[in-house]
CSV table of C-alpha atoms and ligand atoms in Angstrom, one decimal:
chain,number,residue,atom,x,y,z
A,1,UNK,CA,3.5,-46.3,126.5
A,2,UNK,CA,0.0,-47.3,127.6
A,3,UNK,CA,0.1,-48.4,131.2
A,4,UNK,CA,-3.2,-49.6,132.7
A,5,UNK,CA,-5.2,-46.9,134.5
A,6,UNK,CA,-4.4,-47.8,138.1
A,7,UNK,CA,-0.8,-49.0,137.4
A,8,UNK,CA,1.5,-47.9,140.3
A,9,UNK,CA,4.6,-45.9,139.4
A,10,UNK,CA,6.5,-45.3,142.5
A,11,UNK,CA,9.7,-45.4,144.4
A,12,UNK,CA,10.8,-47.5,147.4
A,13,UNK,CA,12.7,-47.0,150.6
A,14,UNK,CA,13.3,-49.0,153.8
A,15,UNK,CA,13.0,-47.5,157.3
A,16,UNK,CA,16.5,-48.1,158.5
A,17,UNK,CA,18.1,-46.8,155.3
A,18,UNK,CA,16.4,-43.4,155.3
A,19,UNK,CA,14.7,-42.6,158.6
A,20,UNK,CA,17.7,-42.2,161.0
A,21,UNK,CA,18.2,-43.1,164.7
A,22,UNK,CA,16.8,-46.6,164.6
A,23,UNK,CA,18.3,-47.1,168.0
A,24,UNK,CA,16.5,-50.3,169.1
A,25,UNK,CA,17.5,-52.3,166.0
A,26,UNK,CA,20.1,-55.0,165.5
A,27,UNK,CA,21.7,-53.0,162.7
A,28,UNK,CA,22.2,-49.9,164.8
A,29,UNK,CA,23.9,-52.1,167.5
A,30,UNK,CA,26.1,-53.8,165.0
A,31,UNK,CA,27.1,-50.6,163.2
A,32,UNK,CA,28.4,-49.2,166.5
A,33,UNK,CA,30.5,-52.2,167.5
A,34,UNK,CA,34.3,-51.4,167.6
A,35,UNK,CA,34.9,-54.3,165.1
A,36,UNK,CA,31.9,-53.6,162.9
A,37,UNK,CA,31.8,-54.6,159.2
A,38,UNK,CA,29.9,-51.4,158.4
A,39,UNK,CA,31.9,-48.7,156.6
A,40,UNK,CA,30.0,-46.1,158.6
A,41,UNK,CA,27.0,-46.0,160.9
A,42,UNK,CA,23.5,-45.1,159.7
A,43,UNK,CA,23.2,-42.2,162.2
A,44,UNK,CA,20.5,-39.8,161.3
A,45,UNK,CA,20.5,-41.4,157.7
A,46,UNK,CA,18.4,-39.1,155.5
A,47,UNK,CA,16.3,-37.9,158.5
A,48,UNK,CA,13.2,-39.1,156.6
A,49,UNK,CA,11.5,-39.7,159.9
A,50,UNK,CA,11.2,-36.0,160.3
A,51,UNK,CA,11.2,-35.0,156.6
A,52,UNK,CA,8.8,-37.5,155.1
A,53,UNK,CA,6.3,-34.7,154.2
A,54,UNK,CA,8.9,-33.0,152.0
A,55,UNK,CA,9.9,-36.3,150.4
A,56,UNK,CA,6.3,-37.3,149.7
A,57,UNK,CA,5.6,-33.9,148.2
A,58,UNK,CA,8.6,-34.2,145.9
A,59,UNK,CA,7.2,-37.6,144.6
A,60,UNK,CA,3.8,-36.0,144.0
A,61,UNK,CA,5.3,-33.0,142.2
A,62,UNK,CA,7.2,-35.4,139.9
A,63,UNK,CA,4.1,-37.4,139.1
A,64,UNK,CA,4.7,-40.6,141.1
A,65,UNK,CA,1.5,-42.2,142.3
A,66,UNK,CA,2.8,-44.8,144.8
A,67,UNK,CA,5.3,-45.1,147.6
A,68,UNK,CA,6.7,-48.3,149.1
A,69,UNK,CA,8.2,-47.9,152.5
A,70,UNK,CA,8.7,-50.0,155.6
A,71,UNK,CA,7.3,-49.9,159.1
A,72,UNK,CA,10.1,-50.5,161.6
A,73,UNK,CA,9.5,-53.4,163.9
A,74,UNK,CA,12.3,-52.1,166.3
A,75,UNK,CA,10.3,-48.8,166.7
A,76,UNK,CA,6.9,-50.5,167.1
A,77,UNK,CA,8.1,-53.1,169.6
A,78,UNK,CA,11.3,-51.9,171.1
A,79,UNK,CA,11.0,-54.3,174.0
A,80,UNK,CA,9.4,-57.7,173.8
A,81,UNK,CA,5.7,-57.3,174.2
A,82,UNK,CA,5.8,-53.5,174.7
A,83,UNK,CA,4.3,-51.8,171.7
A,84,UNK,CA,4.8,-48.1,171.2
A,85,UNK,CA,1.6,-46.3,170.2
A,86,UNK,CA,3.5,-43.1,169.4
A,87,UNK,CA,5.3,-44.9,166.6
A,88,UNK,CA,2.1,-46.2,165.2
A,89,UNK,CA,0.9,-42.6,165.2
A,90,UNK,CA,4.0,-41.6,163.3
A,91,UNK,CA,3.3,-44.1,160.5
A,92,UNK,CA,-0.4,-43.2,160.5
A,93,UNK,CA,0.8,-39.7,159.6
A,94,UNK,CA,3.1,-40.9,156.9
A,95,UNK,CA,0.2,-42.9,155.4
A,96,UNK,CA,-2.2,-40.0,155.6
A,97,UNK,CA,0.4,-37.8,153.9
A,98,UNK,CA,0.6,-40.2,151.0
A,99,UNK,CA,-3.1,-40.2,150.7
A,100,UNK,CA,-3.3,-36.4,150.7
A,101,UNK,CA,-0.8,-36.3,147.9
A,102,UNK,CA,-2.6,-38.9,145.8
A,103,UNK,CA,0.0,-41.6,146.5
A,104,UNK,CA,-0.8,-45.2,147.2
A,105,UNK,CA,1.2,-46.4,150.3
A,106,UNK,CA,2.6,-49.9,150.0
A,107,UNK,CA,3.9,-51.0,153.3
A,108,UNK,CA,6.6,-53.5,154.1
A,109,UNK,CA,6.6,-55.0,157.7
A,110,UNK,CA,10.1,-56.4,157.7
A,111,UNK,CA,12.9,-54.9,155.6
A,112,UNK,CA,16.0,-56.5,157.1
A,113,UNK,CA,16.1,-54.8,160.5
A,114,UNK,CA,14.8,-56.5,163.7
A,115,UNK,CA,14.6,-55.4,167.3
A,116,UNK,CA,17.7,-56.4,169.3
A,117,UNK,CA,15.5,-58.5,171.7
A,118,UNK,CA,14.3,-60.7,168.8
A,119,UNK,CA,17.9,-61.5,167.8
A,120,UNK,CA,18.8,-62.2,171.4
A,121,UNK,CA,16.0,-64.8,171.4
A,122,UNK,CA,17.6,-66.6,168.4
A,123,UNK,CA,16.6,-64.3,165.6
A,124,UNK,CA,15.8,-65.7,162.1
A,125,UNK,CA,16.7,-69.3,163.0
A,126,UNK,CA,14.5,-69.5,166.1
A,127,UNK,CA,11.1,-71.2,166.0
A,128,UNK,CA,9.7,-68.5,168.3
A,129,UNK,CA,10.2,-65.8,165.7
A,130,UNK,CA,7.3,-67.1,163.7
A,131,UNK,CA,4.9,-66.2,166.5
A,132,UNK,CA,6.6,-63.0,167.3
A,133,UNK,CA,6.3,-61.9,163.7
A,134,UNK,CA,2.6,-62.9,163.7
A,135,UNK,CA,1.9,-60.8,166.8
A,136,UNK,CA,3.7,-57.8,165.3
A,137,UNK,CA,1.9,-58.1,162.0
A,138,UNK,CA,-1.4,-58.4,163.8
A,139,UNK,CA,-0.7,-55.4,165.9
A,140,UNK,CA,0.2,-53.2,163.0
A,141,UNK,CA,-2.8,-54.4,161.0
A,142,UNK,CA,-5.2,-53.8,163.9
A,143,UNK,CA,-3.9,-50.2,164.2
A,144,UNK,CA,-3.3,-49.2,160.6
A,145,UNK,CA,-5.0,-51.9,158.4
A,146,UNK,CA,-8.1,-49.8,157.6
A,147,UNK,CA,-5.8,-47.3,155.9
A,148,UNK,CA,-3.9,-49.7,153.8
A,149,UNK,CA,-4.5,-51.7,150.6
A,150,UNK,CA,-1.1,-53.5,150.3
A,151,UNK,CA,1.2,-55.1,152.8
A,152,UNK,CA,4.5,-56.8,151.9
A,153,UNK,CA,5.3,-59.0,154.8
A,154,UNK,CA,9.0,-59.6,154.3
A,155,UNK,CA,11.5,-58.0,152.0
A,156,UNK,CA,13.7,-60.4,150.0
A,157,UNK,CA,12.7,-63.4,151.9
A,158,UNK,CA,15.3,-65.4,149.9
A,159,UNK,CA,18.3,-63.2,150.8
A,160,UNK,CA,19.6,-65.5,153.5
A,161,UNK,CA,20.1,-68.4,151.1
A,162,UNK,CA,21.8,-66.1,148.6
A,163,UNK,CA,24.2,-65.0,151.3
A,164,UNK,CA,24.9,-68.5,152.4
A,165,UNK,CA,25.9,-69.4,148.8
A,166,UNK,CA,28.1,-66.3,148.5
A,167,UNK,CA,29.7,-66.7,151.9
A,168,UNK,CA,30.6,-70.3,150.9
A,169,UNK,CA,32.1,-69.0,147.6
A,170,UNK,CA,33.9,-66.3,149.4
A,171,UNK,CA,35.5,-68.7,151.8
A,172,UNK,CA,36.7,-70.9,148.9
A,173,UNK,CA,38.1,-67.9,147.1
A,174,UNK,CA,39.7,-66.5,150.2
A,175,UNK,CA,41.5,-69.8,150.7
A,176,UNK,CA,42.8,-69.8,147.1
A,177,UNK,CA,43.7,-66.1,146.8
A,178,UNK,CA,42.8,-63.5,149.3
A,179,UNK,CA,43.4,-60.8,146.7
A,180,UNK,CA,40.6,-62.1,144.5
A,181,UNK,CA,38.0,-61.9,147.3
A,182,UNK,CA,36.5,-58.5,146.5
A,183,UNK,CA,34.9,-59.6,143.2
A,184,UNK,CA,32.5,-61.9,145.1
A,185,UNK,CA,30.7,-58.8,146.6
A,186,UNK,CA,29.3,-57.8,143.2
A,187,UNK,CA,27.3,-61.0,143.0
A,188,UNK,CA,25.0,-60.1,145.9
A,189,UNK,CA,22.6,-57.3,145.5
A,190,UNK,CA,22.8,-55.8,148.9
A,191,UNK,CA,25.8,-53.8,150.1
A,192,UNK,CA,28.3,-56.2,151.8
A,193,UNK,CA,31.9,-55.9,153.0
A,194,UNK,CA,33.0,-59.6,153.1
A,195,UNK,CA,36.7,-58.9,153.3
A,196,UNK,CA,36.4,-56.6,156.3
A,197,UNK,CA,33.9,-59.0,157.9
A,198,UNK,CA,36.4,-61.9,157.8
A,199,UNK,CA,39.3,-59.8,159.2
A,200,UNK,CA,37.1,-58.6,162.1
A,201,UNK,CA,35.3,-61.9,162.8
A,202,UNK,CA,37.0,-62.9,166.0
A,203,UNK,CA,36.6,-59.5,167.8
A,204,UNK,CA,33.1,-59.0,166.3
A,205,UNK,CA,32.1,-62.4,167.8
A,206,UNK,CA,32.9,-61.2,171.2
A,207,UNK,CA,31.1,-57.9,170.7
A,208,UNK,CA,28.1,-59.6,169.3
A,209,UNK,CA,28.0,-61.9,172.4
A,210,UNK,CA,27.8,-58.8,174.6
A,211,UNK,CA,24.9,-57.3,172.7
A,212,UNK,CA,22.9,-60.4,171.7
A,213,UNK,CA,24.2,-63.0,174.1
A,214,UNK,CA,25.6,-65.1,171.2
A,215,UNK,CA,28.8,-64.7,169.1
A,216,UNK,CA,26.8,-65.5,165.9
A,217,UNK,CA,23.6,-63.6,166.0
A,218,UNK,CA,21.0,-64.6,163.3
A,219,UNK,CA,20.0,-61.2,161.9
A,220,UNK,CA,17.8,-61.3,158.9
A,221,UNK,CA,20.7,-60.7,156.5
A,222,UNK,CA,22.7,-63.6,157.8
A,223,UNK,CA,23.7,-66.8,156.0
A,224,UNK,CA,20.6,-69.0,156.4
A,225,UNK,CA,20.3,-72.7,157.0
A,226,UNK,CA,17.7,-74.6,155.0
A,227,UNK,CA,15.5,-74.8,158.1
A,228,UNK,CA,15.9,-71.0,158.6
A,229,UNK,CA,14.9,-70.5,155.0
A,230,UNK,CA,11.6,-72.3,155.5
A,231,UNK,CA,11.1,-70.6,158.9
A,232,UNK,CA,11.0,-67.3,157.1
A,233,UNK,CA,8.3,-68.7,154.8
A,234,UNK,CA,6.3,-69.8,157.9
A,235,UNK,CA,6.7,-66.4,159.5
A,236,UNK,CA,5.3,-64.9,156.3
A,237,UNK,CA,2.3,-67.3,156.3
A,238,UNK,CA,1.6,-66.5,159.9
A,239,UNK,CA,1.6,-62.8,159.2
A,240,UNK,CA,-0.7,-63.2,156.2
A,241,UNK,CA,-3.1,-65.2,158.3
A,242,UNK,CA,-3.2,-62.5,160.9
A,243,UNK,CA,-3.5,-59.7,158.4
A,244,UNK,CA,-6.4,-61.4,156.6
A,245,UNK,CA,-8.2,-62.1,159.9
A,246,UNK,CA,-8.1,-58.4,160.9
A,247,UNK,CA,-8.3,-56.7,157.5
A,248,UNK,CA,-9.4,-59.1,154.7
A,249,UNK,CA,-9.4,-56.3,152.1
A,250,UNK,CA,-5.6,-55.9,152.3
A,251,UNK,CA,-3.6,-57.5,149.5
A,252,UNK,CA,-0.6,-59.4,150.9
A,253,UNK,CA,2.6,-60.9,149.6
A,254,UNK,CA,6.3,-61.0,150.1
A,255,UNK,CA,9.2,-59.9,147.9
A,256,UNK,CA,12.1,-61.9,146.5
A,257,UNK,CA,15.5,-60.9,145.1
A,258,UNK,CA,15.8,-62.4,141.6
A,259,UNK,CA,18.6,-62.4,139.1
A,260,UNK,CA,18.1,-62.9,135.4
A,261,UNK,CA,19.9,-66.2,135.3
A,262,UNK,CA,21.3,-66.7,131.8
A,263,UNK,CA,23.0,-69.9,130.7
A,264,UNK,CA,25.7,-70.0,128.1
A,265,UNK,CA,26.3,-73.3,126.4
A,266,UNK,CA,27.1,-75.9,129.1
A,267,UNK,CA,25.8,-73.7,131.9
A,268,UNK,CA,22.2,-74.8,131.8
A,269,UNK,CA,22.2,-77.1,134.8
A,270,UNK,CA,23.8,-74.4,137.0
A,271,UNK,CA,21.3,-71.8,136.0
A,272,UNK,CA,18.4,-74.3,136.6
A,273,UNK,CA,19.7,-75.2,140.1
A,274,UNK,CA,20.2,-71.5,140.9
A,275,UNK,CA,16.6,-70.7,139.9
A,276,UNK,CA,15.2,-73.5,142.0
A,277,UNK,CA,17.1,-72.2,145.0
A,278,UNK,CA,16.4,-68.5,144.3
A,279,UNK,CA,12.8,-68.9,143.5
A,280,UNK,CA,10.9,-72.2,142.7
A,281,UNK,CA,11.3,-74.0,146.0
A,282,UNK,CA,9.3,-71.1,147.7
A,283,UNK,CA,6.2,-71.7,145.5
A,284,UNK,CA,4.3,-74.0,147.9
A,285,UNK,CA,4.5,-71.3,150.5
A,286,UNK,CA,3.4,-68.3,148.4
A,287,UNK,CA,1.2,-69.7,145.7
A,288,UNK,CA,-2.0,-68.4,147.2
A,289,UNK,CA,-0.7,-64.9,148.0
A,290,UNK,CA,-2.5,-62.0,146.4
A,291,UNK,CA,0.8,-60.8,144.8
A,292,UNK,CA,4.5,-61.4,144.6
A,293,UNK,CA,7.0,-58.6,144.8
A,294,UNK,CA,9.7,-59.0,142.2
A,295,UNK,CA,13.1,-57.3,142.9
A,296,UNK,CA,15.7,-57.3,140.2
A,297,UNK,CA,18.9,-55.4,139.7
A,298,UNK,CA,21.0,-57.4,137.2
A,299,UNK,CA,21.7,-60.7,135.5
A,300,UNK,CA,24.0,-63.6,136.3
A,301,UNK,CA,25.7,-65.7,133.7
A,302,UNK,CA,26.6,-69.4,133.9
A,303,UNK,CA,29.0,-71.5,131.9
A,304,UNK,CA,30.1,-75.1,132.0
A,305,UNK,CA,32.1,-74.4,135.3
A,306,UNK,CA,29.4,-72.5,137.0
A,307,UNK,CA,28.9,-68.7,137.5
A,308,UNK,CA,30.9,-66.5,135.2
A,309,UNK,CA,32.3,-63.0,135.8
A,310,UNK,CA,30.6,-60.0,134.1
A,311,UNK,CA,31.3,-60.0,130.3
A,312,UNK,CA,34.5,-58.2,129.2
A,313,UNK,CA,33.9,-54.5,128.8
A,314,UNK,CA,30.5,-54.5,130.5
A,315,UNK,CA,29.5,-51.3,132.2
A,316,UNK,CA,29.5,-51.9,136.0
A,317,UNK,CA,27.4,-50.1,138.6
A,318,UNK,CA,28.8,-48.8,141.8
A,319,UNK,CA,27.8,-52.1,143.4
A,320,UNK,CA,30.3,-53.9,141.0
A,321,UNK,CA,27.6,-55.8,139.1
A,322,UNK,CA,26.6,-55.3,135.5
A,323,UNK,CA,24.4,-52.5,134.3
A,324,UNK,CA,21.7,-54.6,132.6
A,325,UNK,CA,18.2,-53.2,132.8
A,326,UNK,CA,16.9,-55.8,130.3
A,327,UNK,CA,17.1,-58.3,133.1
A,328,UNK,CA,13.8,-57.1,134.6
A,329,UNK,CA,11.6,-58.2,131.6
A,330,UNK,CA,13.3,-61.6,131.5
A,331,UNK,CA,12.7,-62.1,135.3
A,332,UNK,CA,9.1,-61.1,135.2
A,333,UNK,CA,8.4,-63.5,132.3
A,334,UNK,CA,10.2,-66.3,134.1
A,335,UNK,CA,8.3,-65.7,137.4
A,336,UNK,CA,5.0,-65.6,135.6
A,337,UNK,CA,5.5,-69.1,134.1
A,338,UNK,CA,5.4,-70.4,137.7
A,339,UNK,CA,3.5,-67.9,139.8
A,340,UNK,CA,0.1,-67.1,138.4
A,341,UNK,CA,-1.0,-64.3,140.8
A,342,UNK,CA,-0.4,-60.5,140.4
A,343,UNK,CA,3.1,-59.3,140.3
A,344,UNK,CA,4.5,-56.0,141.5
A,345,UNK,CA,8.0,-54.9,140.7
A,346,UNK,CA,8.7,-53.9,144.2
A,347,UNK,CA,12.4,-52.9,143.5
A,348,UNK,CA,14.4,-52.2,140.4
A,349,UNK,CA,17.2,-49.7,140.3
A,350,UNK,CA,20.8,-48.8,139.7
A,351,UNK,CA,23.7,-47.2,141.7
A,352,UNK,CA,25.4,-44.8,139.3
A,353,UNK,CA,26.7,-41.3,139.7
A,354,UNK,CA,25.7,-40.2,136.1
A,355,UNK,CA,21.9,-39.7,136.4
A,356,UNK,CA,21.5,-40.0,132.6
A,357,UNK,CA,22.4,-43.6,133.0
A,358,UNK,CA,19.6,-44.0,135.5
A,359,UNK,CA,17.2,-42.5,133.1
A,360,UNK,CA,18.3,-45.0,130.5
A,361,UNK,CA,18.0,-47.8,133.0
A,362,UNK,CA,14.4,-46.8,133.9
A,363,UNK,CA,13.5,-46.4,130.2
A,364,UNK,CA,14.7,-49.9,129.3
A,365,UNK,CA,13.2,-51.4,132.4
A,366,UNK,CA,9.8,-49.9,131.8
A,367,UNK,CA,9.9,-50.9,128.1
A,368,UNK,CA,10.2,-54.4,129.5
A,369,UNK,CA,7.3,-53.8,131.8
A,370,UNK,CA,5.2,-52.6,128.9
A,371,UNK,CA,6.1,-55.7,126.8
A,372,UNK,CA,5.0,-57.9,129.7
A,373,UNK,CA,1.7,-56.0,130.1
A,374,UNK,CA,1.1,-56.3,126.3
A,375,UNK,CA,1.4,-60.1,126.7
A,376,UNK,CA,-1.3,-60.1,129.5
A,377,UNK,CA,1.0,-60.6,132.5
A,378,UNK,CA,-0.8,-59.3,135.5
A,379,UNK,CA,1.6,-56.6,136.6
A,380,UNK,CA,0.3,-54.0,139.0
A,381,UNK,CA,3.1,-51.6,139.6
A,382,UNK,CA,6.8,-50.6,139.3
A,383,UNK,CA,8.8,-49.2,142.2
A,384,UNK,CA,12.2,-47.8,141.5
A,385,UNK,CA,14.9,-48.4,144.2
A,386,UNK,CA,15.3,-45.9,145.7
A,387,UNK,CA,13.5,-42.6,146.2
A,388,UNK,CA,16.7,-41.0,147.6
A,389,UNK,CA,20.4,-41.8,148.0
A,390,UNK,CA,20.5,-43.6,151.3
A,391,UNK,CA,22.3,-46.0,153.7
A,392,UNK,CA,23.3,-49.0,151.6
A,393,UNK,CA,23.8,-51.3,154.6
A,394,UNK,CA,27.4,-52.3,155.2
A,395,UNK,CA,28.6,-50.2,152.3
A,396,UNK,CA,27.3,-47.0,153.9
A,397,UNK,CA,26.2,-43.9,152.1
A,398,UNK,CA,28.5,-44.0,149.1
A,399,UNK,CA,26.2,-45.9,146.8
A,400,UNK,CA,23.9,-43.6,144.9
A,401,UNK,CA,20.7,-45.4,143.9
A,402,UNK,CA,18.5,-42.4,144.5
A,403,UNK,CA,16.1,-40.3,142.3
A,404,UNK,CA,16.8,-37.6,144.8
A,405,UNK,CA,20.3,-36.5,146.0
A,406,UNK,CA,20.7,-35.8,149.7
A,407,UNK,CA,23.4,-33.6,151.1
A,408,UNK,CA,23.8,-35.3,154.5
A,409,UNK,CA,25.5,-32.3,156.1
A,410,UNK,CA,22.4,-30.2,155.6
A,411,UNK,CA,19.8,-32.9,154.7
A,412,UNK,CA,19.0,-30.8,151.7
A,413,UNK,CA,17.1,-32.7,148.9
A,414,UNK,CA,17.9,-32.2,145.3
A,415,UNK,CA,15.7,-34.1,142.8
A,416,UNK,CA,17.5,-35.6,139.9
A,417,UNK,CA,16.2,-35.6,136.4
A,418,UNK,CA,15.4,-39.3,136.8
A,419,UNK,CA,12.7,-38.4,139.4
A,420,UNK,CA,10.6,-36.4,136.9
A,421,UNK,CA,11.5,-38.9,134.2
A,422,UNK,CA,10.0,-41.7,136.2
A,423,UNK,CA,7.0,-39.5,137.1
A,424,UNK,CA,6.3,-38.8,133.5
A,425,UNK,CA,5.1,-42.3,133.0
A,426,UNK,CA,1.9,-41.6,134.9
A,427,UNK,CA,1.1,-39.0,132.3
A,428,UNK,CA,1.9,-41.0,129.2
B,1,LIG,C1,17.3,-54.3,149.2
B,1,LIG,C2,17.6,-52.9,149.5
B,1,LIG,C3,18.9,-52.5,149.0
B,1,LIG,C4,18.9,-52.6,147.5
B,1,LIG,C5,20.1,-52.2,146.8
B,1,LIG,C6,17.7,-54.8,147.9
B,1,LIG,O1,18.5,-55.9,148.0
B,1,LIG,O2,15.9,-54.6,149.4
B,1,LIG,O3,17.5,-52.7,150.9
B,1,LIG,O4,19.3,-51.2,149.4
B,1,LIG,O5,18.6,-54.0,147.1
B,1,LIG,O6,21.2,-53.0,147.1
């Protein structure tokens, strides 16, 4: 391997999935509803809020040189317009700890969780969210901008449309045969429990109304309307504007969840339409960004009737989708045809219990990265998802994506071989 000198090799987390006790967030509230769709609440998660020093030190010892984590809006602005300086100080310490360990912090401002008050005001379908997000981004930049070089505004800005498509498919499948429904979950990256969600819908609607004042709150990971989809882009643009005003040196971009869309004979039109929806239609809103965060986990196959199931005999991950690390190279090349700026692999990873499979996954994925670099594609970094086994949203703690195992009864960390394997790339 010959990675460029400043190439970032790191791991990623998101505040809600690792920190613990994110009590002012929409997810926290929904996890604790009697008819919740979550298999378990996030609780103290991995207690990363208190143990970040140990976690960052483990990264450094393994050789990693970058860490992507998120700043939690629900902590920074727990009530509308009331900003919590203490929480800013917390993240200042996390950033400083990264620097002391020679690790480049790459910060995400919005990784799925929002303050409850934002959702009560209409959430990610409400016009006012654009300006609220601008204000929050401006505040964080004013306080911490001088210490940062990279900000991802929004994680997987395209997730809402993917969910809308899957929810529609799930409804159709549920009508045809309820017993087939489970297989739809494997086609969305993020942990979802559609079956339980449908069962509980009526009661959940009432409980949501009590918390958010509406039976159908528009959290970030909700099925999005086409207008909501563009609203997310406008929130991103507003945040970028604000960040650049206050700290023009910061490189800004958003991240998108992208599948390697492969067409078998007759499936070309489906694959083309899916790519347009998953990626191309966002280009007008992101084309001038400093970078784009590419997030990829697997491939999707299309035949003459549309999306196909995983090939017979394919190895499946715990998430029920295919183990297919070759997807990353394909996706990077595809994105580069249309987006000419810098690219960062902001997430790529696999949920498996056998860590040797994770090592193999990383090896194949990074070979793909090297091939892209050799062809002159401006790739600036690779972040594995995730630094540690954590809270996989509705699926709870059972999905093991981590480079570090966490015993949640003691919060003891045990680095897996894959952690030092990934770190070895900074020495190659
Ligand atoms: C999200 C993460 C999630 C991961 C694995 C991505 O969709 O950004 O929050 O845990 O995939 O499912």
